[in-house]
Amino acid sequence: MKFTTNQIEEKLYEGFSSKYKAFGGFIDSEYWQCCLDAIHDETLLGHIIFCNDVLEIPPTHTFLRARPIQKELTEFEKRAVGAFWGYVFKFVFGYQSQRSVTARVNSVRTASYFYGVVNPIEII
């Protein structure tokens, strides 16, 4: 399936807060904006997808490695960043399943990678 970065952002604003009610306050926060910036960086987003699909490295892990956050994230921030990437992969891209693995980046201990997508994802 083909997606533009603007389509991904629109879908995030349309449905994130209804799927992840506990993280509604994350929308438009500093780290929400960092995640959106990563979505709009087509090269980085392509790497995040590749790492997830081929190397089974969670999107949260790749994002935090590529865009390091210098301060210790709160528990809410860690979970919210994970929810952001989970929403993108499950509800925008349509991945069917996920598996939690060790992440160990910026105090994030575990994160999920996603699999079972029907059509390969292409950012246009």
Backbone as CSV, one residue per row, in Angstrom:
resi,resn,N_x,N_y,N_z,CA_x,CA_y,CA_z,C_x,C_y,C_z
1,MET,0.831,-1.179,0.000,0.000,0.000,0.000,0.872,1.238,0.000
2,LYS,0.378,2.262,-0.655,1.117,3.513,-0.754,0.493,4.559,0.164
3,PHE,1.368,5.273,0.873,0.941,6.322,1.791,1.807,7.549,1.580
4,THR,1.202,8.717,1.748,1.987,9.939,1.839,2.148,10.252,3.322
5,THR,3.133,11.051,3.629,3.339,11.420,5.027,2.152,12.246,5.537
6,ASN,1.552,13.040,4.675,0.381,13.825,5.092,-0.809,12.929,5.408
7,GLN,-0.991,11.851,4.640,-2.075,10.905,4.928,-1.874,10.258,6.299
8,ILE,-0.638,9.899,6.605,-0.343,9.275,7.890,-0.667,10.252,9.019
9,GLU,-0.242,11.494,8.871,-0.519,12.496,9.910,-2.022,12.703,10.085
10,GLU,-2.761,12.792,8.983,-4.217,12.958,9.067,-4.854,11.812,9.834
11,LYS,-4.445,10.579,9.523,-5.011,9.417,10.212,-4.669,9.423,11.698
12,LEU,-3.478,9.895,12.042,-3.102,10.004,13.451,-4.030,10.965,14.182
13,TYR,-4.252,12.126,13.597,-5.123,13.112,14.244,-6.581,12.658,14.268
14,GLU,-7.004,11.892,13.272,-8.390,11.415,13.216,-8.691,10.347,14.268
15,GLY,-7.731,9.452,14.539,-8.096,8.296,15.344,-7.269,7.968,16.567
16,PHE,-6.103,8.603,16.728,-5.212,8.223,17.829,-5.885,8.352,19.190
17,SER,-6.511,9.488,19.439,-7.070,9.722,20.784,-8.262,8.824,21.093
18,SER,-8.972,8.352,20.061,-10.090,7.442,20.340,-9.595,6.011,20.578
19,LYS,-8.510,5.612,19.931,-7.947,4.270,20.151,-7.127,4.198,21.438
20,TYR,-6.419,5.276,21.729,-5.537,5.321,22.899,-5.972,6.474,23.797
21,LYS,-7.123,6.309,24.427,-7.705,7.370,25.259,-6.759,7.852,26.354
22,ALA,-6.012,6.943,26.939,-5.104,7.306,28.025,-3.982,8.232,27.555
23,PHE,-3.735,8.268,26.247,-2.648,9.080,25.713,-3.143,10.291,24.928
24,GLY,-4.396,10.663,25.132,-4.944,11.836,24.460,-4.143,13.092,24.746
25,GLY,-3.603,13.207,25.960,-2.791,14.361,26.329,-1.435,14.406,25.646
26,PHE,-1.062,13.323,24.989,0.216,13.268,24.273,0.156,14.056,22.966
27,ILE,-1.039,14.171,22.399,-1.198,14.859,21.113,-0.727,16.302,21.247
28,ASP,0.075,16.706,20.274,0.646,18.055,20.172,1.664,18.379,21.263
29,SER,2.121,17.357,22.004,3.189,17.571,22.980,4.534,17.655,22.246
30,GLU,5.571,17.931,22.999,6.915,18.016,22.425,7.298,16.711,21.718
31,TYR,7.032,15.571,22.360,7.438,14.301,21.769,6.497,13.840,20.666
32,TRP,5.246,14.251,20.726,4.322,14.012,19.605,4.914,14.675,18.365
33,GLN,5.361,15.918,18.525,5.930,16.649,17.396,7.197,15.970,16.889
34,CYS,8.022,15.453,17.791,9.230,14.710,17.376,8.846,13.496,16.536
35,CYS,7.807,12.779,16.965,7.342,11.603,16.217,6.796,12.019,14.860
36,LEU,6.023,13.120,14.822,5.497,13.604,13.539,6.622,14.027,12.605
37,ASP,7.647,14.655,13.155,8.797,15.036,12.335,9.432,13.800,11.703
38,ALA,9.497,12.712,12.456,10.041,11.454,11.920,9.143,10.908,10.813
39,ILE,7.818,11.045,10.976,6.880,10.606,9.931,7.121,11.388,8.644
40,HIS,7.397,12.672,8.772,7.589,13.523,7.592,8.983,13.410,6.987
41,ASP,9.886,12.724,7.646,11.213,12.442,7.095,11.097,11.101,6.366
42,GLU,10.845,11.166,5.070,10.554,9.958,4.298,11.688,8.936,4.355
43,THR,12.922,9.415,4.387,14.057,8.499,4.469,14.047,7.769,5.804
44,LEU,13.904,8.525,6.886,13.866,7.903,8.205,12.676,6.955,8.332
45,LEU,11.517,7.366,7.875,10.343,6.499,7.959,10.563,5.209,7.174
46,GLY,11.206,5.307,6.030,11.541,4.104,5.260,12.466,3.185,6.043
47,HIS,13.427,3.762,6.761,14.336,2.960,7.592,13.587,2.313,8.753
48,ILE,12.668,3.058,9.352,11.881,2.514,10.460,11.069,1.311,9.979
49,ILE,10.457,1.431,8.811,9.666,0.333,8.239,10.576,-0.854,7.914
50,PHE,11.717,-0.588,7.278,12.664,-1.655,6.940,13.137,-2.387,8.199
51,CYS,13.546,-1.630,9.222,14.020,-2.255,10.457,12.933,-3.114,11.091
52,ASN,11.692,-2.639,11.055,10.583,-3.418,11.597,10.371,-4.687,10.787
53,ASP,10.252,-4.542,9.470,9.875,-5.656,8.606,10.971,-6.698,8.427
54,VAL,12.200,-6.252,8.258,13.283,-7.166,7.919,14.092,-7.588,9.154
55,LEU,14.394,-6.629,10.004,15.269,-6.917,11.139,14.513,-7.184,12.442
56,GLU,13.200,-6.999,12.413,12.339,-7.182,13.586,12.768,-6.276,14.751
57,ILE,13.162,-5.059,14.403,13.507,-4.042,15.399,12.295,-3.128,15.537
58,PRO,11.784,-2.949,16.738,10.584,-2.138,16.933,10.747,-0.703,16.432
59,PRO,9.684,-0.146,15.858,9.723,1.245,15.398,10.126,2.223,16.505
60,THR,9.657,1.988,17.717,10.024,2.865,18.833,11.532,2.859,19.047
61,HIS,12.127,1.696,18.975,13.576,1.559,19.158,14.323,2.322,18.060
62,THR,13.943,2.094,16.815,14.613,2.758,15.696,14.445,4.267,15.787
63,PHE,13.234,4.717,16.109,12.979,6.144,16.248,13.879,6.760,17.317
64,LEU,13.960,6.141,18.490,14.756,6.695,19.580,16.261,6.623,19.301
65,ARG,16.683,5.690,18.491,18.094,5.635,18.081,18.398,6.725,17.056
66,ALA,17.475,6.930,16.130,17.690,7.903,15.053,17.505,9.344,15.518
67,ARG,16.596,9.542,16.457,16.309,10.880,16.997,16.450,10.836,18.517
68,PRO,17.684,10.740,19.007,17.893,10.573,20.446,17.282,11.714,21.268
69,ILE,16.666,11.337,22.353,16.118,12.292,23.303,17.083,12.304,24.476
70,GLN,17.599,13.476,24.788,18.694,13.587,25.749,18.265,13.427,27.200
71,LYS,16.998,13.588,27.498,16.573,13.467,28.889,15.881,12.125,29.122
72,GLU,15.788,11.775,30.374,15.097,10.545,30.762,13.593,10.724,30.518
73,LEU,13.013,9.844,29.768,11.578,9.917,29.507,10.791,9.431,30.722
74,THR,9.660,10.061,30.969,8.770,9.577,32.026,8.107,8.296,31.550
75,GLU,7.508,7.571,32.460,6.794,6.340,32.087,5.694,6.659,31.072
76,PHE,4.962,7.742,31.302,3.900,8.153,30.370,4.484,8.439,28.988
77,GLU,5.585,9.167,28.920,6.193,9.513,27.627,6.668,8.269,26.891
78,LYS,7.275,7.330,27.611,7.738,6.092,26.969,6.562,5.317,26.380
79,ARG,5.518,5.188,27.166,4.347,4.443,26.695,3.633,5.181,25.570
80,ALA,3.607,6.509,25.636,2.936,7.303,24.605,3.678,7.226,23.271
81,VAL,4.996,7.271,23.311,5.776,7.123,22.078,5.512,5.743,21.473
82,GLY,5.476,4.718,22.315,5.152,3.366,21.836,3.748,3.296,21.247
83,ALA,2.808,3.963,21.882,1.432,3.985,21.366,1.371,4.695,20.025
84,PHE,2.124,5.774,19.871,2.176,6.500,18.605,2.593,5.558,17.476
85,TRP,3.722,4.882,17.666,4.220,3.991,16.614,3.327,2.764,16.450
86,GLY,2.750,2.294,17.529,1.791,1.193,17.426,0.591,1.586,16.589
87,TYR,0.089,2.798,16.782,-1.055,3.266,15.999,-0.687,3.341,14.522
88,VAL,0.479,3.889,14.227,0.905,4.007,12.826,0.965,2.635,12.169
89,PHE,1.599,1.675,12.831,1.782,0.367,12.203,0.504,-0.471,12.192
90,LYS,-0.287,-0.420,13.241,-1.492,-1.256,13.297,-2.684,-0.625,12.586
91,PHE,-2.946,0.640,12.842,-4.188,1.240,12.367,-4.040,2.085,11.116
92,VAL,-2.826,2.482,10.778,-2.607,3.190,9.514,-2.109,2.199,8.465
93,PHE,-1.029,1.491,8.771,-0.438,0.570,7.806,-1.153,-0.779,7.740
94,GLY,-1.833,-1.187,8.793,-2.611,-2.422,8.774,-1.881,-3.690,9.151
95,TYR,-0.838,-3.596,9.944,-0.165,-4.806,10.421,-1.128,-5.557,11.338
96,GLN,-1.149,-6.878,11.228,-2.103,-7.709,11.952,-1.664,-8.112,13.354
97,SER,-0.352,-8.268,13.554,0.150,-8.812,14.821,1.349,-8.011,15.305
98,GLN,1.671,-8.231,16.574,2.839,-7.582,17.155,3.488,-8.507,18.161
99,ARG,4.778,-8.266,18.401,5.516,-9.051,19.375,6.405,-8.101,20.170
100,SER,6.348,-8.218,21.475,7.157,-7.387,22.356,8.549,-7.993,22.500
101,VAL,9.568,-7.155,22.362,10.953,-7.597,22.491,11.728,-6.577,23.331
102,THR,12.925,-6.931,23.724,13.783,-6.025,24.478,14.235,-4.894,23.570
103,ALA,14.151,-3.664,24.075,14.551,-2.502,23.279,15.821,-1.859,23.827
104,ARG,15.820,-1.509,25.102,16.972,-0.916,25.783,17.544,0.293,25.073
105,VAL,16.719,1.293,24.911,17.170,2.575,24.375,16.430,3.676,25.123
106,ASN,17.171,4.647,25.627,16.613,5.781,26.376,15.649,5.315,27.466
107,SER,16.046,4.404,28.259,15.302,3.829,29.387,14.061,3.040,28.974
108,VAL,13.821,2.879,27.698,12.733,2.023,27.223,13.267,0.595,27.259
109,ARG,12.592,-0.253,27.998,13.091,-1.624,28.174,12.526,-2.595,27.149
110,THR,11.258,-2.422,26.816,10.647,-3.292,25.806,9.864,-2.445,24.821
111,ALA,9.707,-2.979,23.628,8.920,-2.327,22.583,8.421,-3.420,21.650
112,SER,7.467,-3.084,20.820,6.881,-4.079,19.916,7.268,-3.824,18.473
113,TYR,7.559,-4.918,17.773,7.643,-4.829,16.325,6.375,-5.464,15.773
114,PHE,6.076,-5.177,14.522,4.793,-5.542,13.936,5.006,-6.414,12.708
115,TYR,4.071,-7.340,12.501,4.163,-8.233,11.350,2.751,-8.609,10.891
116,GLY,2.703,-9.272,9.758,1.413,-9.702,9.227,0.717,-8.639,8.397
117,VAL,1.489,-7.799,7.729,0.884,-6.794,6.854,0.549,-7.469,5.522
118,VAL,-0.613,-7.146,4.974,-1.084,-7.796,3.752,-0.274,-7.327,2.547
119,ASN,-0.113,-6.017,2.395,0.626,-5.457,1.261,1.838,-4.683,1.782
120,PRO,2.950,-4.770,1.077,4.128,-4.004,1.512,3.794,-2.506,1.576
121,ILE,4.411,-1.827,2.511,4.176,-0.396,2.716,5.188,0.392,1.894
122,GLU,4.677,1.391,1.195,5.531,2.268,0.406,5.156,3.719,0.719
123,ILE,6.156,4.522,1.036,5.933,5.945,1.301,6.196,6.692,-0.006
124,ILE,5.199,7.466,-0.429,5.349,8.199,-1.693,5.319,9.706,-1.459
